[in-house]
Each structure stands twice: as C-alpha cells, then as structure tokens.
PDB file of C-alpha atoms in Angstrom:
ATOM      1  CA  MET X   1       1.574 -28.112  38.254  1.00 66.00           C
ATOM      2  CA  ASN X   2       3.893 -26.129  40.507  1.00 93.00           C
ATOM      3  CA  GLU X   3       5.107 -22.592  39.807  1.00 95.00           C
ATOM      4  CA  LEU X   4       8.511 -23.654  38.469  1.00 94.00           C
ATOM      5  CA  SER X   5       6.969 -26.174  36.066  1.00 94.00           C
ATOM      6  CA  GLN X   6       4.542 -23.509  34.843  1.00 93.00           C
ATOM      7  CA  THR X   7       7.438 -21.130  34.202  1.00 92.00           C
ATOM      8  CA  VAL X   8       9.344 -23.805  32.255  1.00 92.00           C
ATOM      9  CA  LYS X   9       6.282 -24.351  30.084  1.00 90.00           C
ATOM     10  CA  SER X  10       5.430 -20.661  29.566  1.00 89.00           C
ATOM     11  CA  LEU X  11       9.002 -19.802  28.529  1.00 88.00           C
ATOM     12  CA  GLY X  12       9.445 -22.901  26.368  1.00 88.00           C
ATOM     13  CA  LEU X  13      12.686 -23.776  28.164  1.00 91.00           C
ATOM     14  CA  GLU X  14      12.686 -27.314  26.770  1.00 91.00           C
ATOM     15  CA  LYS X  15      11.814 -26.332  23.211  1.00 91.00           C
ATOM     16  CA  TYR X  16      13.994 -23.490  21.909  1.00 92.00           C
ATOM     17  CA  ARG X  17      16.670 -24.128  19.254  1.00 94.00           C
ATOM     18  CA  ARG X  18      19.042 -21.223  19.885  1.00 96.00           C
ATOM     19  CA  HIS X  19      19.952 -19.037  22.847  1.00 97.00           C
ATOM     20  CA  ILE X  20      21.336 -15.521  22.405  1.00 98.00           C
ATOM     21  CA  PHE X  21      23.099 -13.712  25.220  1.00 98.00           C
ATOM     22  CA  LEU X  22      23.584  -9.970  24.778  1.00 98.00           C
ATOM     23  CA  CYS X  23      25.858  -7.800  26.892  1.00 95.00           C
ATOM     24  CA  ALA X  24      23.594  -4.896  27.834  1.00 94.00           C
ATOM     25  CA  ASP X  25      23.216  -2.304  30.578  1.00 89.00           C
ATOM     26  CA  ALA X  26      26.570  -3.149  32.178  1.00 84.00           C
ATOM     27  CA  THR X  27      27.321  -1.912  35.663  1.00 85.00           C
ATOM     28  CA  GLU X  28      30.600  -0.470  34.359  1.00 87.00           C
ATOM     29  CA  PRO X  29      30.175  -0.149  30.576  1.00 87.00           C
ATOM     30  CA  LYS X  30      33.476  -0.547  28.754  1.00 91.00           C
ATOM     31  CA  CYS X  31      32.693  -2.052  25.345  1.00 90.00           C
ATOM     32  CA  CYS X  32      30.208   0.651  24.350  1.00 92.00           C
ATOM     33  CA  PRO X  33      28.055   3.380  25.917  1.00 92.00           C
ATOM     34  CA  ARG X  34      25.284   2.055  28.178  1.00 93.00           C
ATOM     35  CA  GLU X  35      22.607   3.750  26.024  1.00 95.00           C
ATOM     36  CA  GLN X  36      23.829   1.846  22.962  1.00 95.00           C
ATOM     37  CA  SER X  37      23.679  -1.534  24.718  1.00 96.00           C
ATOM     38  CA  VAL X  38      20.230  -0.813  26.204  1.00 96.00           C
ATOM     39  CA  ALA X  39      18.931   0.185  22.749  1.00 97.00           C
ATOM     40  CA  ALA X  40      20.312  -3.072  21.318  1.00 98.00           C
ATOM     41  CA  TRP X  41      18.613  -5.125  24.063  1.00 98.00           C
ATOM     42  CA  GLU X  42      15.275  -3.358  23.567  1.00 98.00           C
ATOM     43  CA  TYR X  43      15.510  -3.924  19.809  1.00 98.00           C
ATOM     44  CA  LEU X  44      16.318  -7.626  20.258  1.00 98.00           C
ATOM     45  CA  LYS X  45      13.353  -8.141  22.606  1.00 97.00           C
ATOM     46  CA  LYS X  46      10.977  -6.267  20.304  1.00 98.00           C
ATOM     47  CA  ARG X  47      12.036  -8.052  17.092  1.00 98.00           C
ATOM     48  CA  LEU X  48      12.006 -11.549  18.567  1.00 97.00           C
ATOM     49  CA  LYS X  49       8.487 -10.901  19.831  1.00 96.00           C
ATOM     50  CA  GLU X  50       7.323  -9.350  16.517  1.00 97.00           C
ATOM     51  CA  LEU X  51       8.647 -12.367  14.626  1.00 96.00           C
ATOM     52  CA  ASN X  52       6.975 -14.808  17.055  1.00 95.00           C
ATOM     53  CA  LEU X  53      10.333 -16.363  17.899  1.00 95.00           C
ATOM     54  CA  VAL X  54       9.780 -16.279  21.684  1.00 92.00           C
ATOM     55  CA  GLY X  55       7.075 -17.576  24.003  1.00 86.00           C
ATOM     56  CA  PRO X  56       5.776 -21.049  24.832  1.00 85.00           C
ATOM     57  CA  GLU X  57       6.773 -22.425  21.393  1.00 86.00           C
ATOM     58  CA  PRO X  58      10.035 -20.502  20.910  1.00 88.00           C
ATOM     59  CA  LEU X  59      12.724 -20.858  18.296  1.00 93.00           C
ATOM     60  CA  VAL X  60      14.951 -18.495  20.291  1.00 96.00           C
ATOM     61  CA  TYR X  61      15.600 -17.826  23.963  1.00 95.00           C
ATOM     62  CA  ARG X  62      17.221 -14.537  24.923  1.00 97.00           C
ATOM     63  CA  SER X  63      19.200 -13.471  27.985  1.00 96.00           C
ATOM     64  CA  LYS X  64      20.631 -10.108  28.965  1.00 96.00           C
ATOM     65  CA  SER X  65      24.099 -10.341  30.423  1.00 95.00           C
ATOM     66  CA  ASN X  66      25.627  -7.579  32.518  1.00 93.00           C
ATOM     67  CA  CYS X  67      29.018  -8.272  30.921  1.00 92.00           C
ATOM     68  CA  LEU X  68      30.393 -10.971  28.619  1.00 94.00           C
ATOM     69  CA  ARG X  69      33.967  -9.819  29.426  1.00 92.00           C
ATOM     70  CA  VAL X  70      34.883  -8.910  25.848  1.00 93.00           C
ATOM     71  CA  CYS X  71      35.204  -5.222  26.550  1.00 90.00           C
ATOM     72  CA  ILE X  72      35.806  -4.022  22.993  1.00 94.00           C
ATOM     73  CA  GLN X  73      33.599  -3.337  19.943  1.00 96.00           C
ATOM     74  CA  GLY X  74      30.325  -3.918  21.790  1.00 95.00           C
ATOM     75  CA  PRO X  75      27.599  -4.626  22.333  1.00 97.00           C
ATOM     76  CA  ILE X  76      28.791  -8.240  22.345  1.00 97.00           C
ATOM     77  CA  ALA X  77      26.525 -11.257  21.803  1.00 98.00           C
ATOM     78  CA  VAL X  78      26.980 -15.014  21.745  1.00 98.00           C
ATOM     79  CA  VAL X  79      24.599 -17.532  20.155  1.00 98.00           C
ATOM     80  CA  TYR X  80      24.372 -21.141  21.318  1.00 96.00           C
ATOM     81  CA  PRO X  81      24.533 -24.033  20.569  1.00 95.00           C
ATOM     82  CA  GLU X  82      26.948 -22.908  17.828  1.00 96.00           C
ATOM     83  CA  GLY X  83      28.890 -20.735  20.280  1.00 97.00           C
ATOM     84  CA  THR X  84      29.265 -17.924  17.745  1.00 98.00           C
ATOM     85  CA  TRP X  85      30.455 -14.646  19.256  1.00 98.00           C
ATOM     86  CA  TYR X  86      29.477 -11.321  17.650  1.00 98.00           C
ATOM     87  CA  HIS X  87      30.792  -7.775  17.990  1.00 98.00           C
ATOM     88  CA  SER X  88      29.164  -4.407  17.164  1.00 98.00           C
ATOM     89  CA  CYS X  89      25.619  -5.641  17.886  1.00 98.00           C
ATOM     90  CA  THR X  90      23.671  -2.521  16.977  1.00 97.00           C
ATOM     91  CA  PRO X  91      20.017  -2.956  16.023  1.00 98.00           C
ATOM     92  CA  GLU X  92      21.042  -3.216  12.348  1.00 98.00           C
ATOM     93  CA  VAL X  93      23.564  -5.975  13.076  1.00 98.00           C
ATOM     94  CA  LEU X  94      21.115  -7.749  15.383  1.00 98.00           C
ATOM     95  CA  GLU X  95      18.571  -7.809  12.555  1.00 98.00           C
ATOM     96  CA  GLN X  96      21.110  -9.661  10.403  1.00 98.00           C
ATOM     97  CA  ILE X  97      21.872 -12.072  13.244  1.00 98.00           C
ATOM     98  CA  ILE X  98      18.154 -12.690  13.810  1.00 98.00           C
ATOM     99  CA  GLN X  99      17.373 -13.347  10.149  1.00 98.00           C
ATOM    100  CA  GLU X 100      20.507 -15.207   9.099  1.00 98.00           C
ATOM    101  CA  HIS X 101      21.625 -17.048  12.235  1.00 98.00           C
ATOM    102  CA  LEU X 102      18.745 -17.355  14.688  1.00 97.00           C
ATOM    103  CA  VAL X 103      16.179 -18.157  11.981  1.00 96.00           C
ATOM    104  CA  GLY X 104      18.326 -19.340   9.065  1.00 96.00           C
ATOM    105  CA  GLY X 105      21.016 -21.215  10.978  1.00 95.00           C
ATOM    106  CA  LYS X 106      23.953 -19.507   9.245  1.00 97.00           C
ATOM    107  CA  PRO X 107      26.299 -17.352  11.342  1.00 97.00           C
ATOM    108  CA  VAL X 108      26.879 -13.786  10.150  1.00 98.00           C
ATOM    109  CA  VAL X 109      30.565 -14.037   9.260  1.00 97.00           C
ATOM    110  CA  GLN X 110      31.043 -10.276   8.911  1.00 98.00           C
ATOM    111  CA  PHE X 111      30.459  -9.736  12.660  1.00 98.00           C
ATOM    112  CA  ALA X 112      31.530 -13.114  14.092  1.00 98.00           C
ATOM    113  CA  PHE X 113      34.882 -13.042  15.864  1.00 97.00           C
ATOM    114  CA  ALA X 114      35.081 -16.345  17.785  1.00 97.00           C
ATOM    115  CA  LYS X 115      33.401 -19.749  17.889  1.00 95.00           C
ATOM    116  CA  ASN X 116      33.119 -22.345  20.626  1.00 94.00           C
ATOM    117  CA  PRO X 117      30.239 -24.773  19.934  1.00 90.00           C
ATOM    118  CA  MET X 118      28.492 -26.641  22.706  1.00 84.00           C
ATOM    119  CA  CYS X 119      29.401 -30.315  22.827  1.00 72.00           C
ATOM    120  CA  ASP X 120      26.738 -32.997  22.621  1.00 61.00           C
ATOM    121  CA  PRO X 121      26.563 -34.438  26.154  1.00 53.00           C
ATOM    122  CA  ASP X 122      25.736 -37.926  24.864  1.00 52.00           C
TER     123      ASP X 122
END
C-alpha cells in the first residue's frame, strides 16, 4: 500500500458522515479575535477525539480554514453534507453542534444562519 492510500485509510476519508470546517487562526482575523478562534479549534479537536468521532472509523472529519469569508460573528463553521453555516462558534456552541448536529443529525437552529446542502452527484 502506498503512502497516500495509507493516509486515506488512517484518516477514514471514505467513511466519515459529516465534515466540519471551522474558521480559525486567520491571517487577518476580522470575525473574532485570533485567540478566540484558536481556542474554538483546539476545543473542537479535543472533543471529537474524546468522543471517538475521529480516526480510522470516523463519524466526523474536521478541517481548519484560514477564512470562510463571513467576517462577522465568528468563529464561523460549516457542516457538510447539510451545508449548515454557524456563527459564534465558541467552545460552548461547538459542544451543541457536536452533540446535536454532528452526532444527532439535527442542525442547531439557534446558531445556524445559512444552508446550502451538497447535491447527490448521482
């Protein structure tokens, strides 16, 4: 097995159900202070690992984005395949998103501000 195939397997790239992108550690932070976005990213990583939601058999895949271009009420996150966009993603809000949306499948309406679901390619 080559290195790329091993990485695909170790990250569970063909198995996860949801993908969360979080705007964190922006080069030019505008939506919130850099420290706040970094704290949110660290919390998200820690909780997903604690809950065994990441790894070779993941439910969730996570990606840090330098900027999601919604430069207001950050940190900003988006969850796919539902395409639900969230504002104010502090650790407390992320916990709700983890429990209710990433695990439970129900978007957190209180913090959702836009939706653009992925289309089925078939």
